[in-house]
Short mmCIF file of C-alpha atoms in Angstrom, two decimals:
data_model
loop_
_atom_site.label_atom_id
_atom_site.label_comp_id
_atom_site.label_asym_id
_atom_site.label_seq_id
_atom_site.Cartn_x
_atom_site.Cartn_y
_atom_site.Cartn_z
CA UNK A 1 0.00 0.00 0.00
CA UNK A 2 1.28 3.50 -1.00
CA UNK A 3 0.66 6.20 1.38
CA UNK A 4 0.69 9.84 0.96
CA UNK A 5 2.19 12.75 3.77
CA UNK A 6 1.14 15.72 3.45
CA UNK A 7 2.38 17.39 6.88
CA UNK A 8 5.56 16.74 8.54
CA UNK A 9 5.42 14.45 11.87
CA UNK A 10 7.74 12.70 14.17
CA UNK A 11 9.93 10.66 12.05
CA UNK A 12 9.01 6.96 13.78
CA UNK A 13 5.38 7.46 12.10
CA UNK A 14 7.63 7.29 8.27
CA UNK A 15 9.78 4.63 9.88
CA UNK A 16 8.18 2.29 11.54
CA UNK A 17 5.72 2.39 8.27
CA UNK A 18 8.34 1.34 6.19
CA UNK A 19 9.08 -1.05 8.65
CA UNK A 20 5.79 -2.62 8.22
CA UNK A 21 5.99 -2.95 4.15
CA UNK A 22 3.89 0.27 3.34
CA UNK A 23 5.62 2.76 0.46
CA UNK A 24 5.65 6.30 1.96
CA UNK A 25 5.73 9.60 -0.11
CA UNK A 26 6.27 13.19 1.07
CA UNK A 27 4.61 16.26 -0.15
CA UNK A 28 4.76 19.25 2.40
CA UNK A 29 4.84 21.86 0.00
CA UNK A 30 2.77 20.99 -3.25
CA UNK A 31 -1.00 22.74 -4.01
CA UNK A 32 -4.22 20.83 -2.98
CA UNK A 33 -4.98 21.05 -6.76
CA UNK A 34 -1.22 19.35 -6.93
CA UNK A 35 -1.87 16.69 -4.35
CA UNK A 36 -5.86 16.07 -5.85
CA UNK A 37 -4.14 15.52 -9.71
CA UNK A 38 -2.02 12.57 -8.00
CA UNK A 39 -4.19 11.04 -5.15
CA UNK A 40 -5.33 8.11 -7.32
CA UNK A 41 -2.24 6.85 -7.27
CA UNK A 42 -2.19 6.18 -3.03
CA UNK A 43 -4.14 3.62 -0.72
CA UNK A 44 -3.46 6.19 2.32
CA UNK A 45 -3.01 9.72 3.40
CA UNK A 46 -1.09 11.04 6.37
CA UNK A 47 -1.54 14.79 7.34
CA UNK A 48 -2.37 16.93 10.22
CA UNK A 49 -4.10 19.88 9.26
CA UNK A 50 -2.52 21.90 5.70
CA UNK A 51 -5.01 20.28 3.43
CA UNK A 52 -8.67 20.45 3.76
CA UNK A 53 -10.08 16.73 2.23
CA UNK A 54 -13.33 17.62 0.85
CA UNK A 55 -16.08 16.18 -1.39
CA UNK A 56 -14.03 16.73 -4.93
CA UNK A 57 -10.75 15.60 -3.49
CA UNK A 58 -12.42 12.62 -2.09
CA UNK A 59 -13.74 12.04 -5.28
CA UNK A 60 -10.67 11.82 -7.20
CA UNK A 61 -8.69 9.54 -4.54
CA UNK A 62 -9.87 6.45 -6.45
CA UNK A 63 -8.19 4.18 -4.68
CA UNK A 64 -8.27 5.72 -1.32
CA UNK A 65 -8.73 3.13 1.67
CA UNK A 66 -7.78 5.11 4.50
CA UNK A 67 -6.93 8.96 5.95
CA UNK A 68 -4.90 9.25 9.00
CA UNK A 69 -5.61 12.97 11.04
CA UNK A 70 -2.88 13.28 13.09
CA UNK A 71 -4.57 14.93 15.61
CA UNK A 72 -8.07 14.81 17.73
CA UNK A 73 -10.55 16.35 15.33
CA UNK A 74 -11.00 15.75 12.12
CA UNK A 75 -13.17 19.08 10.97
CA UNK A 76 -10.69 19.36 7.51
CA UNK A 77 -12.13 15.98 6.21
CA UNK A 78 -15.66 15.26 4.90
CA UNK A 79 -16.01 12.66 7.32
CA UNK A 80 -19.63 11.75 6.40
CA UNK A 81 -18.41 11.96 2.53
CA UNK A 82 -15.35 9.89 3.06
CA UNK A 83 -17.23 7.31 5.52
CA UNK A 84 -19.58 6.52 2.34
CA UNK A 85 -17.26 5.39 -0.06
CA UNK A 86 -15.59 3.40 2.26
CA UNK A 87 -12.44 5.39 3.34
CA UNK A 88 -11.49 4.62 7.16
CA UNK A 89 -10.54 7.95 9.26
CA UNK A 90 -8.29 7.43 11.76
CA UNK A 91 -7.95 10.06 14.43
CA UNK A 92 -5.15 10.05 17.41
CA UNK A 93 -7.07 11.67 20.53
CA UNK A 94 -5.49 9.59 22.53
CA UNK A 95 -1.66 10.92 21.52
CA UNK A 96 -1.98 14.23 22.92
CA UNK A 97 -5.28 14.45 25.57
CA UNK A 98 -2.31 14.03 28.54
CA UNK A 99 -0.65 17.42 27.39
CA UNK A 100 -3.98 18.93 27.23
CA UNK A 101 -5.33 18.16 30.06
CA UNK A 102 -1.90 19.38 31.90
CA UNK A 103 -2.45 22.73 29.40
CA UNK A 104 -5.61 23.32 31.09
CA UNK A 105 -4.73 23.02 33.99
CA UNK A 106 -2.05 25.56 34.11
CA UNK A 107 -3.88 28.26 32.48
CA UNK A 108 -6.74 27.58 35.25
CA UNK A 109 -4.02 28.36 37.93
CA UNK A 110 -2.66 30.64 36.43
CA UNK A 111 -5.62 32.31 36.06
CA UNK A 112 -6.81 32.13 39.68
CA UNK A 113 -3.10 33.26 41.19
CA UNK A 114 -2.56 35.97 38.93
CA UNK A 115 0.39 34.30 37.75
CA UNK A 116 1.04 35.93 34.47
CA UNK A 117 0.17 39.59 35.59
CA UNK A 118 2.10 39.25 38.62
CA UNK A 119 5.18 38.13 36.42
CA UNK A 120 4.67 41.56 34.24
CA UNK A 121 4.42 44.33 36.81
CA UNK A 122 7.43 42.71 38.69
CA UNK A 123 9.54 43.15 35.17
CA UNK A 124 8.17 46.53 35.20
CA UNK A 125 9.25 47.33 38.44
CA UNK A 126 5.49 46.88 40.20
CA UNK A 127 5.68 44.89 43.52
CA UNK A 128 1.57 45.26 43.90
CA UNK A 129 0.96 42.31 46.59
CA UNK A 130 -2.94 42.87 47.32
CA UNK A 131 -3.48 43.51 44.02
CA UNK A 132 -2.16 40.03 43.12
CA UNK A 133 -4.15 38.16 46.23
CA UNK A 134 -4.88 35.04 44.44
CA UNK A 135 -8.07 32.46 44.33
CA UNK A 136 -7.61 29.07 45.81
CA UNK A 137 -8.99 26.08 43.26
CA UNK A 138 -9.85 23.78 46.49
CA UNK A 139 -13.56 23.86 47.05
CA UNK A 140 -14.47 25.30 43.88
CA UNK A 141 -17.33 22.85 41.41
CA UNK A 142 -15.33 22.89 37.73
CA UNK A 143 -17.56 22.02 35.13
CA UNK A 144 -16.19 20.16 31.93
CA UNK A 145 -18.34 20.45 28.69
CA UNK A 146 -17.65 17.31 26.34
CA UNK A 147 -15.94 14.46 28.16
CA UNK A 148 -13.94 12.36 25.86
CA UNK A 149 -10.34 11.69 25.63
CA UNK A 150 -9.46 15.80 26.27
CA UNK A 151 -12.40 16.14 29.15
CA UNK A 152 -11.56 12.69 30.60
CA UNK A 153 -7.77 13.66 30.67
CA UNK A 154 -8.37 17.25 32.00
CA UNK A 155 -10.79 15.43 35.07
CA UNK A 156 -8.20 13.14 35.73
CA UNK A 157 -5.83 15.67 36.56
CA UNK A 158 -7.90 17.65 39.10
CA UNK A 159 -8.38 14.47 41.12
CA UNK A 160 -5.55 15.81 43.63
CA UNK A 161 -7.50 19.04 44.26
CA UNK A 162 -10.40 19.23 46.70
CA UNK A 163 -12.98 20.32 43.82
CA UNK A 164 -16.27 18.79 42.65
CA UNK A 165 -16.15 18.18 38.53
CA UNK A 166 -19.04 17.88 36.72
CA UNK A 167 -19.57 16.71 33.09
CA UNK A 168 -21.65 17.40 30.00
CA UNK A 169 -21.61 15.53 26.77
CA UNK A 170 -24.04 14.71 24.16
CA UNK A 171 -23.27 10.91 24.78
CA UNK A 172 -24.91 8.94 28.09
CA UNK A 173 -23.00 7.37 30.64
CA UNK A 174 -20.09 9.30 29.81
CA UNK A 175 -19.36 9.64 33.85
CA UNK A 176 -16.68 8.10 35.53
CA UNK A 177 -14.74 7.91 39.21
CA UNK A 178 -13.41 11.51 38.26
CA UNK A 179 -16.90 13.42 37.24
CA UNK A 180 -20.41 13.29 37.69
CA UNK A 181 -22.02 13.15 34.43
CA UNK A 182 -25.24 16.05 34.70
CA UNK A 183 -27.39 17.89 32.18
CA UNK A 184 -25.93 21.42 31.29
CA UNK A 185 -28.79 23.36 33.76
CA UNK A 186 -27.02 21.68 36.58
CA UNK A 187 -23.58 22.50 35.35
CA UNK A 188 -24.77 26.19 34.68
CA UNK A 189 -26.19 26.08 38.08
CA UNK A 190 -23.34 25.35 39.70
CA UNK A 191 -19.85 25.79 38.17
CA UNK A 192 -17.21 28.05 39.34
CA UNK A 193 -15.24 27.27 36.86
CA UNK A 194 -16.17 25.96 32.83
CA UNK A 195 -13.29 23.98 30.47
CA UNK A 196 -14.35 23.48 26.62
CA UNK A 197 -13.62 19.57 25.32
CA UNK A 198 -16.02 19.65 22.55
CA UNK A 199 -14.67 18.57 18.98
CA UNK A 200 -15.88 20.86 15.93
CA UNK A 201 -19.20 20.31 14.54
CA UNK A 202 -22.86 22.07 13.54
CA UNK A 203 -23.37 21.29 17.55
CA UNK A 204 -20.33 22.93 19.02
CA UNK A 205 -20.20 25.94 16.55
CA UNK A 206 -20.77 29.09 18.62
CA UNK A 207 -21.88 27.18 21.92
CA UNK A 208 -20.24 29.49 24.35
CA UNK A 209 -22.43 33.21 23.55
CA UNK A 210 -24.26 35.75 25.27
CA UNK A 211 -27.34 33.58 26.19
CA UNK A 212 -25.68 29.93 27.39
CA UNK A 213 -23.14 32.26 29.33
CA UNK A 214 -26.32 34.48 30.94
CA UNK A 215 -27.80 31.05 31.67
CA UNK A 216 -24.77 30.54 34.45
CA UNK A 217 -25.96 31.04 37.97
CA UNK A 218 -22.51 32.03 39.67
CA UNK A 219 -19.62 34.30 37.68
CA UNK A 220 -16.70 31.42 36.19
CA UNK A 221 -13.68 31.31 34.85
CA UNK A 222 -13.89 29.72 31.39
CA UNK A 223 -10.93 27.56 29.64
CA UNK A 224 -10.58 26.82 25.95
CA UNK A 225 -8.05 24.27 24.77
CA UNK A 226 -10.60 22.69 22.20
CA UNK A 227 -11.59 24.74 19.78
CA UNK A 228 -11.99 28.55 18.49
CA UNK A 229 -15.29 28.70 16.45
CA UNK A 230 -16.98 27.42 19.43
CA UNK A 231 -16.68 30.68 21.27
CA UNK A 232 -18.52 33.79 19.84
CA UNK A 233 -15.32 36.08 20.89
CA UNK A 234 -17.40 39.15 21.37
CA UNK A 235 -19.84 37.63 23.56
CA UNK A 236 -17.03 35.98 25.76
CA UNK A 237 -15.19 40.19 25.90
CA UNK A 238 -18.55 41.43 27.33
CA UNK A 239 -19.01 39.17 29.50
CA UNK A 240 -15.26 39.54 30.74
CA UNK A 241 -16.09 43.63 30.78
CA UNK A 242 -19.27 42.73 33.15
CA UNK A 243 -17.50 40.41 35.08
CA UNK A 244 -19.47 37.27 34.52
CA UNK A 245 -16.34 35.66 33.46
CA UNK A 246 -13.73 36.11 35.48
CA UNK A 247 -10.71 35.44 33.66
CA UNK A 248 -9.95 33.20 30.30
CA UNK A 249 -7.23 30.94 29.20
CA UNK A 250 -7.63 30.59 25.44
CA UNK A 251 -5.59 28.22 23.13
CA UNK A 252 -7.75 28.65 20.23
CA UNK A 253 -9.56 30.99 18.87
CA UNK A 254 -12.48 32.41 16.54
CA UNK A 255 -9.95 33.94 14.32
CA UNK A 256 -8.00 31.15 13.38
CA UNK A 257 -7.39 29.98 9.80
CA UNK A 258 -8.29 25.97 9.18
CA UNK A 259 -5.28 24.94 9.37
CA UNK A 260 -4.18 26.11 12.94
CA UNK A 261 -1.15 27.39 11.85
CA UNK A 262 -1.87 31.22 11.39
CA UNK A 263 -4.56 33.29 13.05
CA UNK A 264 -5.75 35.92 10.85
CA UNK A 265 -7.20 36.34 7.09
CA UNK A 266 -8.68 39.52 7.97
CA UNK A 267 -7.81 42.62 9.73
CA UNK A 268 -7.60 42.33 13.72
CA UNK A 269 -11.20 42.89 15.19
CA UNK A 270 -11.53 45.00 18.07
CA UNK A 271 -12.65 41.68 20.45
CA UNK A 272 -9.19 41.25 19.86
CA UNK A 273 -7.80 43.78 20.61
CA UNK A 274 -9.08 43.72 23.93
CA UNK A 275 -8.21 40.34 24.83
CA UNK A 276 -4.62 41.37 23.99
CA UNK A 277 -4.77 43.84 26.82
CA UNK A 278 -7.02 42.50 29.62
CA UNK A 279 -5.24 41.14 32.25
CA UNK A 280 -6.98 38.39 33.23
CA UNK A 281 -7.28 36.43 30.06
CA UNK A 282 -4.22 34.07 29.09
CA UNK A 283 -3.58 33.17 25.43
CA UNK A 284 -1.58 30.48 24.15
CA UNK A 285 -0.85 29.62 19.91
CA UNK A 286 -3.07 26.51 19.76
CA UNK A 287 -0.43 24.60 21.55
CA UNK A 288 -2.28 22.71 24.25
CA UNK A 289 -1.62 19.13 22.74
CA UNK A 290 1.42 20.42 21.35
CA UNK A 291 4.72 19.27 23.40
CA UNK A 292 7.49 17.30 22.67
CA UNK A 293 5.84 14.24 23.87
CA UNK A 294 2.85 14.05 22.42
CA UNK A 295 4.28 14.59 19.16
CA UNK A 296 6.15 11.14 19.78
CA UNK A 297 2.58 9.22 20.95
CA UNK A 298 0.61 11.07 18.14
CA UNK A 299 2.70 9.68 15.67
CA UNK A 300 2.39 6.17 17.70
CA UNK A 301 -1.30 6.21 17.51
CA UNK A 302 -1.59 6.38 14.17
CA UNK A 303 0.62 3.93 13.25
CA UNK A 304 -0.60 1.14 15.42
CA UNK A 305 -4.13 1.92 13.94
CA UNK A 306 -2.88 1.73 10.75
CA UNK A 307 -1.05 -1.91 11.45
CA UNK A 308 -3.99 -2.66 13.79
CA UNK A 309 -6.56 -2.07 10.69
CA UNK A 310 -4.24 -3.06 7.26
CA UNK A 311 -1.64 -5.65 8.85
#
């Protein structure tokens, strides 16, 4: 079986491929209209996030037996497209949902002990002490939306904290000895603090605006590691302004181009802008899942699923 690359990855995913009889080609740099001309010619595709796989390329890739995402989501790919003529998707959630859980996790402290705006006034010569007082986690009720690899790993985590964690997912039974599975009224009704786990889809796009954030009893502090378009930005800045969010730690964001690797096609807008300045809101490049670990057990994933599946 010939399998196409289209994104650069730790180099045991090429080896241990070859390893296992497959022919591997590389194209980082080529056109999708480049890649689309030639994808008849493969049984597999490799990538992370450069190309988006939709119904025309799917179309042409004749021969096409598998795509391998290396990553959680798989938004770039026409999954219910690919899933009809027969193509398997193969995902790697399970690669990097230990770095983001531990991602999440710092920006929450961080958050609550006013670690990064401490850290700035002291480099500008501003030893404010009351001003940088700090929350304690311990007692607080965190409540995780979506609770699948990322939600599960970010629960497990908090486990040596004296905190309740709830969980919301579409799926039942989802619960486990590290969260209490409960509908999203009771999570609104009592969370101190929300985390985002939700993948991309029609159900997750714009979840977090001005009404489900109203609908929260106490003020939270909200954390984002999953992804952007599920947070209408200018909702989230008024409700920072008001002070019905107390502080954010964003990884991803509204702005962000599909392929995670640059943020803006447009002109900055002015929700932005303020995020950029507000001192309780902590913003990191899409980079939760991304550390040199999990770039190892990403690549890992996907090839055992591969040998598991075609072997």
């Amino acid at each position: 079986m010939k399998i196409l690359h289209l994104d650069t990855n730790h180099h045991l995913l090429i080896d241990q491929l070859n390893d296992l009889g497959f022919i591997n080609h590389e194209d980082y740099a080529s056109s999708i209209e480049t890649i689309e001309s030639k994808i008849h010619e493969y049984d597999g595709i490799v990538l992370r996030s450069r190309c988006t796989i939709d119904k025309q390329f799917l179309d042409a890739a004749t021969n096409l037996k598998f795509i391998g995402r290396v990553g959680a989501g798989l938004e770039n790919i026409d999954s219910d497209y690919a899933e009809k003529k027969g193509i398997t998707l193969i995902a790697a959630p399970e690669g990097n949902r230990n770095a983001v859980g531990e991602h999440a996790l710092g920006m929450l402290l961080s958050l609550l002990n006013k670690l990064n705006k401490a850290d700035a006034e002291i480099r500008e010569g501003k030893w404010l002490r009351e001003d940088n007082r700090g929350v304690e986690l311990d007692g607080k009720t965190v409540g995780i939306i979506g609770y699948g690899n990322m939600g599960k790993a970010f629960a497990k985590k908090l486990r040596g904290f004296e905190v309740e964690v709830l969980c919301c997912d579409i799926k039942e039974n989802v619960g486990d000895e590290n969260a209490k599975q409960v509908s999203l009224f009771e999570l609104q009704q009592s969370a101190d603090v929300l985390s985002l786990h939700t993948p991309q889809t029609p159900l997750t796009l714009n979840l977090i605006n001005a009404e489900m954030i109203k609908q929260f009893k106490k003020s939270f502090w909200f954390i984002n590691t999953a992804r952007g378009k599920s947070v209408v930005t200018k909702d989230l800045v008024e409700a920072l302004k008001s002070g019905k969010i107390l502080g954010a730690g964003l990884d991803v964001l509204e702005y962000e181009k599909a392929s995670f690797e640059n943020l803006f096609s447009t002109d900055i807008p002015e929700a932005f802008k303020y995020l950029i300045h507000a001192k309780n809101v902590i913003l990191t490049p899409h980079v939760a899942g991304w550390t040199v670990e999990s770039k190892e057990k990403l690549a890992q994933t996907i090839v055992d699923k591969i040998k598991d599946k075609f072997c």
